[in-house]
XYZ file of N, CA and C in Angstrom:
375
model
N -31.653 253.840 27.209
C -31.707 254.184 28.607
C -30.417 253.717 29.279
N -29.884 254.573 30.094
C -28.637 254.272 30.778
C -28.944 253.479 32.051
N -28.343 252.313 32.208
C -28.640 251.459 33.362
C -27.635 251.624 34.491
N -26.612 252.417 34.270
C -25.637 252.609 35.347
C -26.183 253.619 36.345
N -26.023 253.315 37.621
C -26.491 254.244 38.650
C -25.406 255.272 38.918
N -25.843 256.480 39.118
C -24.905 257.564 39.375
C -24.933 257.906 40.857
N -23.781 258.227 41.386
C -23.668 258.604 42.794
C -24.121 260.058 42.933
N -24.988 260.307 43.893
C -25.479 261.668 44.096
C -24.397 262.531 44.747
N -24.609 263.812 44.696
C -23.654 264.743 45.295
C -23.573 264.550 46.799
N -24.715 264.293 47.434
C -24.718 264.083 48.884
C -23.918 262.838 49.257
N -24.080 261.773 48.474
C -23.327 260.552 48.762
C -21.835 260.772 48.545
N -21.494 261.506 47.491
C -20.090 261.802 47.222
C -19.492 262.636 48.355
N -20.250 263.614 48.838
C -19.789 264.432 49.952
C -19.637 263.590 51.217
N -20.589 262.706 51.473
C -20.506 261.831 52.637
C -19.313 260.906 52.580
N -19.036 260.387 51.406
C -17.873 259.501 51.271
C -16.574 260.254 51.505
N -16.486 261.479 51.000
C -15.248 262.242 51.204
C -15.084 262.637 52.670
N -16.182 262.956 53.354
C -16.094 263.243 54.788
C -15.675 261.988 55.541
N -16.208 260.840 55.152
C -15.825 259.578 55.781
C -14.360 259.254 55.579
N -13.854 259.493 54.369
C -12.427 259.265 54.117
C -11.572 260.191 54.969
N -12.004 261.431 55.097
C -11.264 262.375 55.937
C -11.260 261.954 57.395
N -12.419 261.476 57.884
C -12.502 261.022 59.268
C -11.618 259.796 59.502
N -11.627 258.868 58.547
C -10.764 257.688 58.685
C -9.295 258.082 58.700
N -8.914 259.030 57.857
C -7.519 259.490 57.829
C -7.150 260.145 59.153
N -8.072 260.934 59.718
C -7.810 261.567 61.010
C -7.659 260.517 62.109
N -8.556 259.531 62.139
C -8.487 258.478 63.163
C -7.202 257.667 63.011
N -6.808 257.390 61.767
C -5.574 256.650 61.526
C -4.367 257.451 62.018
N -4.340 258.740 61.754
C -3.242 259.584 62.221
C -3.209 259.681 63.736
N -4.390 259.750 64.351
C -4.450 259.796 65.812
C -3.934 258.493 66.422
N -4.315 257.375 65.818
C -3.826 256.070 66.292
C -2.307 255.964 66.141
N -1.788 256.452 65.008
C -0.340 256.426 64.789
C 0.387 257.292 65.812
N -0.180 258.483 66.097
C 0.442 259.369 67.077
C 0.415 258.749 68.469
N -0.708 258.125 68.815
C -0.821 257.481 70.126
C 0.182 256.338 70.257
N 0.308 255.525 69.221
C 1.270 254.417 69.288
C 2.710 254.930 69.273
N 2.977 256.026 68.570
C 4.316 256.609 68.571
C 4.673 257.122 69.961
N 3.684 257.809 70.613
C 3.933 258.283 71.975
C 4.163 257.115 72.931
N 3.400 256.031 72.757
C 3.577 254.854 73.615
C 4.946 254.220 73.378
N 5.425 254.238 72.132
C 6.744 253.659 71.853
C 7.869 254.504 72.444
N 7.598 255.785 72.680
C 8.605 256.658 73.277
C 8.579 256.602 74.803
N 7.710 255.762 75.371
C 7.690 255.591 76.814
C 6.615 256.382 77.533
N 5.764 257.077 76.800
C 4.673 257.826 77.428
C 3.564 256.837 77.761
N 3.021 256.882 78.988
C 1.919 255.972 79.314
C 0.719 256.206 78.390
N -0.023 255.149 78.133
C -1.158 255.213 77.201
C -2.214 256.188 77.708
N -2.430 256.223 79.020
C -3.438 257.128 79.593
C -3.029 258.581 79.363
N -1.757 258.886 79.542
C -1.271 260.255 79.330
C -1.368 260.627 77.849
N -1.060 259.708 76.966
C -1.158 259.974 75.526
C -2.608 260.236 75.129
N -3.536 259.430 75.665
C -4.955 259.638 75.361
C -5.422 260.981 75.913
N -4.972 261.318 77.127
C -5.340 262.604 77.725
C -4.798 263.766 76.889
N -3.561 263.644 76.414
C -2.963 264.694 75.587
C -3.740 264.868 74.282
N -4.178 263.767 73.695
C -4.972 263.868 72.463
C -6.309 264.558 72.731
N -6.941 264.255 73.863
C -8.200 264.913 74.207
C -7.987 266.400 74.480
N -6.873 266.758 75.086
C -6.570 268.175 75.320
C -6.419 268.906 73.987
N -5.750 268.282 73.042
C -5.583 268.899 71.720
C -6.941 269.060 71.033
N -7.791 268.032 71.123
C -9.121 268.106 70.502
C -9.960 269.213 71.131
N -9.967 269.282 72.460
C -10.768 270.301 73.138
C -10.229 271.704 72.884
N -8.919 271.835 72.784
C -8.331 273.133 72.456
C -8.748 273.575 71.057
N -8.726 272.667 70.113
C -9.152 272.994 68.746
C -10.629 273.369 68.718
N -11.451 272.655 69.482
C -12.881 272.962 69.531
C -13.126 274.327 70.162
N -12.415 274.634 71.242
C -12.559 275.946 71.881
C -12.107 277.062 70.948
N -11.035 276.836 70.221
C -10.569 277.833 69.263
C -11.601 278.049 68.157
N -12.215 276.977 67.708
C -13.262 277.084 66.695
C -14.450 277.893 67.213
N -14.887 277.616 68.437
C -15.996 278.376 69.022
C -15.621 279.841 69.228
N -14.384 280.100 69.613
C -13.923 281.471 69.816
C -13.984 282.261 68.506
N -13.469 281.677 67.445
C -13.489 282.351 66.140
C -14.927 282.526 65.654
N -15.754 281.503 65.845
C -17.150 281.595 65.408
C -17.899 282.677 66.177
N -17.614 282.822 67.467
C -18.310 283.852 68.241
C -17.897 285.246 67.783
N -16.627 285.452 67.466
C -16.218 286.760 66.973
C -16.790 287.043 65.586
N -16.891 286.024 64.763
C -17.537 286.226 63.457
C -19.006 286.586 63.628
N -19.671 285.965 64.606
C -21.071 286.293 64.877
C -21.205 287.729 65.380
N -20.278 288.165 66.231
C -20.311 289.549 66.717
C -20.120 290.518 65.553
N -19.175 290.227 64.669
C -18.962 291.092 63.508
C -20.185 291.127 62.597
N -20.819 289.980 62.423
C -22.031 289.933 61.606
C -23.140 290.767 62.237
N -23.324 290.645 63.547
C -24.353 291.433 64.230
C -24.053 292.927 64.157
N -22.797 293.306 64.289
C -22.445 294.722 64.159
C -22.726 295.238 62.745
N -22.442 294.420 61.745
C -22.737 294.818 60.368
C -24.225 294.978 60.122
N -25.018 294.051 60.658
C -26.475 294.145 60.502
C -27.000 295.380 61.223
N -26.496 295.644 62.434
C -26.938 296.821 63.186
C -26.552 298.110 62.463
N -25.355 298.164 61.895
C -24.929 299.358 61.163
C -25.790 299.575 59.920
N -26.100 298.506 59.217
C -26.957 298.633 58.029
C -28.358 299.079 58.418
N -28.868 298.549 59.523
C -30.206 298.928 59.977
C -30.231 300.400 60.382
N -29.184 300.849 61.100
C -29.143 302.250 61.522
C -28.984 303.175 60.322
N -28.182 302.790 59.353
C -28.014 303.622 58.159
C -29.325 303.722 57.390
N -30.064 302.625 57.319
C -31.356 302.657 56.636
C -32.363 303.521 57.360
N -32.375 303.458 58.700
C -33.341 304.265 59.442
C -32.970 305.743 59.387
N -31.677 306.075 59.330
C -31.283 307.474 59.195
C -31.708 308.029 57.843
N -31.570 307.237 56.798
C -31.979 307.698 55.468
C -33.483 307.921 55.423
N -34.249 307.031 56.050
C -35.705 307.213 56.069
C -36.086 308.435 56.888
N -35.383 308.689 57.994
C -35.699 309.828 58.844
C -35.445 311.128 58.098
N -34.359 311.196 57.319
C -34.076 312.402 56.551
C -35.132 312.624 55.478
N -35.581 311.563 54.839
C -36.576 311.692 53.778
C -37.952 312.043 54.319
N -38.222 311.703 55.549
C -39.555 311.914 56.100
C -39.862 313.402 56.239
N -38.874 314.190 56.666
C -39.135 315.598 56.937
C -38.855 316.486 55.734
N -38.158 315.998 54.755
C -37.857 316.809 53.575
C -39.075 316.833 52.654
N -39.433 318.055 52.232
C -40.540 318.155 51.288
C -40.015 317.852 49.897
N -40.786 317.099 49.169
C -40.335 316.615 47.875
C -40.789 317.553 46.758
N -39.993 317.551 45.700
C -40.402 318.251 44.485
C -41.520 317.447 43.847
N -42.438 318.159 43.161
C -43.568 317.442 42.587
C -44.003 318.069 41.270
N -44.610 317.232 40.437
C -45.216 317.701 39.193
C -46.625 318.179 39.520
N -46.944 319.447 39.114
C -48.289 319.963 39.377
C -48.544 321.179 38.495
N -49.777 321.631 38.513
C -50.147 322.870 37.848
C -49.868 324.008 38.809
N -49.075 324.954 38.377
C -48.741 326.094 39.227
C -48.901 327.389 38.471
N -48.282 328.465 38.999
C -48.401 329.793 38.393
C -47.791 329.840 36.997
N -46.755 329.040 36.766
C -46.084 329.050 35.466
C -46.515 327.865 34.613
N -47.668 327.286 34.877
C -48.155 326.161 34.101
C -47.768 324.835 34.731
N -48.071 323.737 34.003
C -47.780 322.406 34.515
C -46.288 322.144 34.415
N -45.680 321.708 35.518
C -44.254 321.407 35.509
C -43.793 320.905 36.857
N -42.485 320.853 37.017
C -41.870 320.376 38.250
C -41.644 321.571 39.165
N -42.286 321.538 40.337
C -42.210 322.642 41.288
C -41.513 322.187 42.567
N -40.767 323.121 43.162
C -40.129 322.839 44.448
C -41.163 322.994 45.552
N -40.763 322.683 46.791
C -41.699 322.789 47.906
C -42.053 324.239 48.207
N -41.232 325.201 47.744
C -41.539 326.618 47.976
C -42.401 327.211 46.868
N -42.760 326.437 45.860
C -43.645 326.908 44.804
C -42.935 327.431 43.576
N -41.631 327.317 43.491
C -40.882 327.788 42.330
C -40.773 326.664 41.306
N -40.992 327.019 40.052
C -40.843 326.018 38.999
C -39.358 325.785 38.764
N -38.944 324.506 38.772
C -37.517 324.208 38.690
C -37.134 323.464 37.420
N -38.103 323.101 36.588
C -37.729 322.465 35.329
C -37.560 323.546 34.264
N -36.721 323.275 33.239
C -36.500 324.302 32.212
C -37.770 324.503 31.378
N -38.126 325.765 31.208
C -39.299 326.080 30.388
C -39.145 327.499 29.844
N -39.912 327.801 28.824
C -39.917 329.142 28.236
C -41.234 329.796 28.625
N -41.200 330.861 29.436
C -42.462 331.484 29.854
C -43.220 332.137 28.698
N -42.549 332.400 27.573
C -43.212 333.015 26.424
C -43.773 331.993 25.448
N -43.583 330.708 25.720
C -44.082 329.654 24.840
C -45.590 329.522 25.046
N -46.394 329.663 23.977
C -47.857 329.591 24.156
C -48.338 328.185 24.515
N -47.522 327.158 24.237
C -47.936 325.790 24.553
C -47.460 325.339 25.939
N -46.722 326.206 26.645
C -46.193 325.852 27.962
C -47.010 326.569 29.033
N -48.098 326.012 29.421
C -48.835 326.534 30.548
C -50.070 327.181 30.151
């Protein structure tokens, strides 16, 4: 029996997200301190960082909303195409297998036999 514990996929994913968040926070802190070293007031630097964050969030929502619109248009087009196909099939009379004037076979809606057969064959009809 193996006594070593294995890290689950969820824990591995959480750790990688945490590392990414720490790297982002570290970069933000470095940028803020760099701006402060260049003479920008700390309040203005913090405000600029918040503007960048909100702009990125708005851009993300904008792209997501257009993707949602495209998805809805695709679903609507598929639904309309499906309903058109059903509407065409509803009124069309179907060919069917039945006993008719020329024996048992495939007949059209007008009563004509449409499958290949030999009318002189004694076993056909």
